Amino acid sequence: MTGCPFGANPRRAPDGGGAPESASAPEPARASGAAAMPAPPAAPGSGKGRLSRRGLLSLAGAGGAGAVAGLAAGFLSHDAVEAAAAPVAEPGDIIAFHGVRQAGIVTPAQDRLHIAAFDLVTEDRAELIRLLKDWTDAAAAMTQGRSTGSSGAVDGPYDAPPEDTGEALDLGADRLTLTFGFGPGLFEKDGNARFGLEGRRPDALIDLPHFPGDDLQPGRTGGDIVVQACADDPQVAVHAIRNLARIGFGQTRVRWSQLGFGRTSSTSRSQATPRNLFGFKDGTNNLKAEDTALLEEHVWAGQGTRPEEGWMAGGTYLVARRVRMHIEIWDRTSLREQEALIGRTKGAGAPLSGGEEFTAPDFQIQGHGGEPLIPMDAHVRLAHSSQNDGVKMLRRGYNYADGSDGLGHLDAGLFFIAFVTDPRTHYVPMQLAMAKEDTLALEYLKHTGSGLFAVPPGIRAGGFIGEGLFA
Amino acid sequence: MPSIPLPKNAPRFRKTLALLAAATAVPLALAGCMGNPKDPGAAGPIQVTSSPAVDAHLQGLLDTGTRQYSAFVVDQTDQLVTGTRAFAAAYAAGDATKARGLYAATRMHWERIEPVAESFGDLDPKLDAREADLEPGQEWTGWHRAEKDLFPPAGYTPLAPAERATIATQLVADTEDLAQRTRTVELSADKIGNGAKELLDEVATGKVTGEEEIWSHTDLWDFQANVDGARTAFESLLPALQQKDPDLGEALEAKFAALQAGLKQHSTGAGFAYYNDLSQDQVQQLASLVDALGEPLAKLTSAVAP
Ligand code: HEM
């Protein structure tokens, strides 16, 4: 590697050695002799032609190899080498990590989820801040398709455990987003303030009340910090949570975590509507990224009423509910009944009042016998803003299937995630109404896990997650 | 439940170590000449590992540490042999109360040096196989065979006196064989560093889960002994580590202390709480202390190994 201009400090390459898009060469061999070899064409595993993490981490090496080859050939400029090695990366593969808002909220919902809630095992404010900074660095790297740490998964000392765990090496960023939120437990424990955060708990970060029918398991409920990892490849999402958990040992422990294998929501008009495990289109009438005015009103949090909670301005609240579906019972229900329970057709997802998928439902229109076409207890009626003081939410849930329950049934359902401006107005009343009147909820659903988290605004370059809270 | 006394000599191995350090104090005195190892400014070119003088000095520290740790292994195997003879005698004689009382405390000597013992691939299964470890047709001997007989589950058929005597005789013979073989084992800094990590891995996968002692539930004795062993290994390497990566040394000291404090909460006059008396919450707390130590401990070997 001698003579390589970046060789001395591989960690600088991805940041300083040009935009990530400009790298694509596969990992150079460990032996320095190989550095003079021209980069081979895309490795077999990179059939998708995307940028691999290993390539990114080794940009220095790759650039060096290219440069040496170019000099040897005698006519290639450095730029030309870079152009020759230029990306085949899909343009939409990387989602920016830094910004005014956190990613993973209005980002078009990715296909897979791994979400984890952590409990803090330290009481030391400085340690907490250091953790958030370390997590920020790792999240910034992983969301851009890079490995964690300065030496990644395979470039560290041979006798030390690698910094990065490695299972995402040959994968791209896959639109990974990492979204962080703070639970009530971060602010207080047994009635005492933690981490010097007296008064900083936002008023909207309530302790959720018990809803009728709740069957919450402590091991699936609560948590001091939540991390939502979404990506189009499940391994990328799992890798992200795993590495954050590892970085956190000593400060945190995983309280619960959940995989979601398929999105149940669309959060952009550019996306097709997916289906949940009841077989219905889900996300049709969701808030979408394009609805900027509505997002401002229903999703993004304001200043609050006290200066101490001003740090949440531009953030939002994440409601998580693990909703087990009694799918076997559902499957024995007639199509007529299924559609009546939802209030939409199963095939097209059109409202029962008529039209196409995106036709607005008409809750007044009646059919034979004066019965409303969309029944009074239909889920979409009870959840519609017209029934809920005008409130809307941004739903971003995922289907899950976690093995079986020992009684011959699948433990499957919907991991419900919603982002709202204030859960007191935008979640609790609706959930309470549904828990009492929604036949769907009463007969076919059981809430087994729950969490509410204050999601701070976005992270500026050079800043860290939740910085405003510690200012 | 019978009460199982803590070994009277629990702190003894630490003293042994201190004595040994005094006996081989030359390189340690040298460390004094280097000034405060935590203050590289005063100590000169400590960070520069390419200087031959520093290399030689470091190697000296590692050699001393290796000698100390070897002495620790010898000391523990000696005590293990003595303890095992007493346990085996009581067990073979049908004195179950006495044998139960000696069981956990004697095993601590084994658990402290487990990675060394495990390096003899044939002895480890003979001495320490759990019933769940056996393959079909494999003969079951060793500590856990006796454990099941002494802390029998419901519906268990006790062993006949002759069978007990066979188990006891074999246990002593295998332990003596082990002690003999440890005398010739070649230790080195990287083996000691990896051994520390392995001991903590043992805690994480077997002790904190209650899988090691499924009948006696004395997992916390093993837990303590594994931590003792890991800590001794770490302390043997600490002088060298303080030269190469003082921050890691400090972090490890703090994490060991935190884990020890957590474990102490479950110590009783006679020893420790039984695993099956711990709440889920208490187990989780211990597990997160183990994880907190495990991550930095995994870096020990590469930090000190030349
Ligand atoms: C397993 C649980 C659930 C299932 C299977 C489910 C299913 C559906 C379906 C099929 C739709 C119609 C398509 C759409 O507009 O997206 C819908 C709409 C909706 N759901 Fe759910 N849902 C569940 C839980 C919840 C919960 C817990 C809430 C909130 C407390 C909720 C709030 C809504 C809202 C606000 C709408 C949009 C209604 C509209 O404006 O038309 N859902 N849900």
mmCIF file of C-alpha atoms and ligand atoms in Angstrom, chain A residues 276 278 280-286 321 323 325 342 344 361 363 379-380 383-385 392-393 395 413-414 416 427 430-431 434 440 445 447, ligand 1:
data_model
loop_
_atom_site.group_PDB
_atom_site.id
_atom_site.type_symbol
_atom_site.label_atom_id
_atom_site.label_comp_id
_atom_site.label_asym_id
_atom_site.label_seq_id
_atom_site.Cartn_x
_atom_site.Cartn_y
_atom_site.Cartn_z
ATOM 1 C CA ASN A 276 -51.276 -6.468 5.870
ATOM 2 C CA PHE A 278 -55.520 -9.708 6.988
ATOM 3 C CA PHE A 280 -56.174 -5.926 2.947
ATOM 4 C CA LYS A 281 -54.432 -2.997 1.360
ATOM 5 C CA ASP A 282 -53.044 -0.868 4.149
ATOM 6 C CA GLY A 283 -51.874 2.701 3.883
ATOM 7 C CA THR A 284 -54.366 3.887 1.285
ATOM 8 C CA ASN A 285 -55.552 6.863 3.244
ATOM 9 C CA ASN A 286 -52.312 7.405 5.115
ATOM 10 C CA ARG A 321 -47.899 -1.244 19.306
ATOM 11 C CA VAL A 323 -50.702 -6.086 17.586
ATOM 12 C CA MET A 325 -53.717 -10.960 14.903
ATOM 13 C CA ILE A 342 -62.499 -2.995 7.486
ATOM 14 C CA ARG A 344 -63.069 -1.420 2.207
ATOM 15 C CA PRO A 361 -65.172 7.165 1.584
ATOM 16 C CA PHE A 363 -69.898 7.470 5.458
ATOM 17 C CA HIS A 379 -62.297 0.174 11.125
ATOM 18 C CA VAL A 380 -61.896 2.930 8.540
ATOM 19 C CA ALA A 383 -60.237 5.627 12.418
ATOM 20 C CA HIS A 384 -61.216 8.334 9.958
ATOM 21 C CA SER A 385 -60.423 11.923 10.807
ATOM 22 C CA LYS A 392 -54.715 12.154 11.172
ATOM 23 C CA MET A 393 -51.546 10.173 11.734
ATOM 24 C CA ARG A 395 -48.774 5.115 9.919
ATOM 25 C CA GLY A 413 -49.708 -9.654 13.261
ATOM 26 C CA LEU A 414 -48.939 -6.062 12.646
ATOM 27 C CA PHE A 416 -48.068 -0.782 14.344
ATOM 28 C CA TYR A 427 -53.401 8.713 19.323
ATOM 29 C CA MET A 430 -58.599 7.089 18.619
ATOM 30 C CA GLN A 431 -57.115 4.007 20.256
ATOM 31 C CA MET A 434 -61.263 1.551 18.699
ATOM 32 C CA LEU A 440 -61.973 -5.783 14.272
ATOM 33 C CA LEU A 445 -56.598 -8.299 17.532
ATOM 34 C CA HIS A 447 -52.129 -5.661 21.732
HETATM 35 C C1 HEM C 1 -53.629 -5.017 13.325
HETATM 36 C C2 HEM C 1 -54.105 -3.832 13.424
HETATM 37 C C3 HEM C 1 -54.682 -3.021 12.294
HETATM 38 C C4 HEM C 1 -55.068 -3.376 11.048
HETATM 39 C C5 HEM C 1 -55.034 -4.757 10.434
HETATM 40 C C6 HEM C 1 -55.490 -2.191 10.377
HETATM 41 C C7 HEM C 1 -55.952 -2.148 9.069
HETATM 42 C C8 HEM C 1 -56.318 -1.003 8.404
HETATM 43 C C9 HEM C 1 -56.754 -0.956 7.041
HETATM 44 C C10 HEM C 1 -56.901 -2.149 6.136
HETATM 45 C C11 HEM C 1 -57.016 0.329 6.742
HETATM 46 C C12 HEM C 1 -57.549 0.870 5.419
HETATM 47 C C13 HEM C 1 -56.485 1.320 4.482
HETATM 48 C C14 HEM C 1 -55.857 2.645 4.813
HETATM 49 O O1 HEM C 1 -56.494 3.703 4.722
HETATM 50 O O2 HEM C 1 -54.693 2.629 5.193
HETATM 51 C C15 HEM C 1 -56.717 1.085 7.932
HETATM 52 C C16 HEM C 1 -56.846 2.442 8.023
HETATM 53 C C17 HEM C 1 -56.538 3.145 9.147
HETATM 54 N N1 HEM C 1 -56.154 2.640 10.360
HETATM 55 FE FE1 HEM C 1 -55.833 0.774 10.792
HETATM 56 N N2 HEM C 1 -55.360 -1.151 11.241
HETATM 57 C C18 HEM C 1 -54.886 -1.617 12.417
HETATM 58 C C19 HEM C 1 -54.624 -0.922 13.558
HETATM 59 C C20 HEM C 1 -54.790 0.430 13.663
HETATM 60 C C21 HEM C 1 -54.546 1.181 14.852
HETATM 61 C C22 HEM C 1 -54.025 0.591 16.195
HETATM 62 C C23 HEM C 1 -54.805 2.462 14.539
HETATM 63 C C24 HEM C 1 -54.698 3.683 15.409
HETATM 64 C C25 HEM C 1 -54.997 3.746 16.669
HETATM 65 C C26 HEM C 1 -55.223 2.519 13.177
HETATM 66 C C27 HEM C 1 -55.542 3.660 12.503
HETATM 67 C C28 HEM C 1 -55.939 3.702 11.199
HETATM 68 C C29 HEM C 1 -56.192 4.939 10.488
HETATM 69 C C30 HEM C 1 -56.081 6.325 11.061
HETATM 70 C C31 HEM C 1 -56.596 4.588 9.201
HETATM 71 C C32 HEM C 1 -56.995 5.525 8.079
HETATM 72 C C33 HEM C 1 -58.443 5.734 8.130
HETATM 73 C C34 HEM C 1 -58.881 6.718 7.053
HETATM 74 O O3 HEM C 1 -58.566 7.886 7.194
HETATM 75 O O4 HEM C 1 -59.501 6.277 6.066
HETATM 76 N N3 HEM C 1 -55.215 1.256 12.683
HETATM 77 N N4 HEM C 1 -56.297 0.257 8.922
#
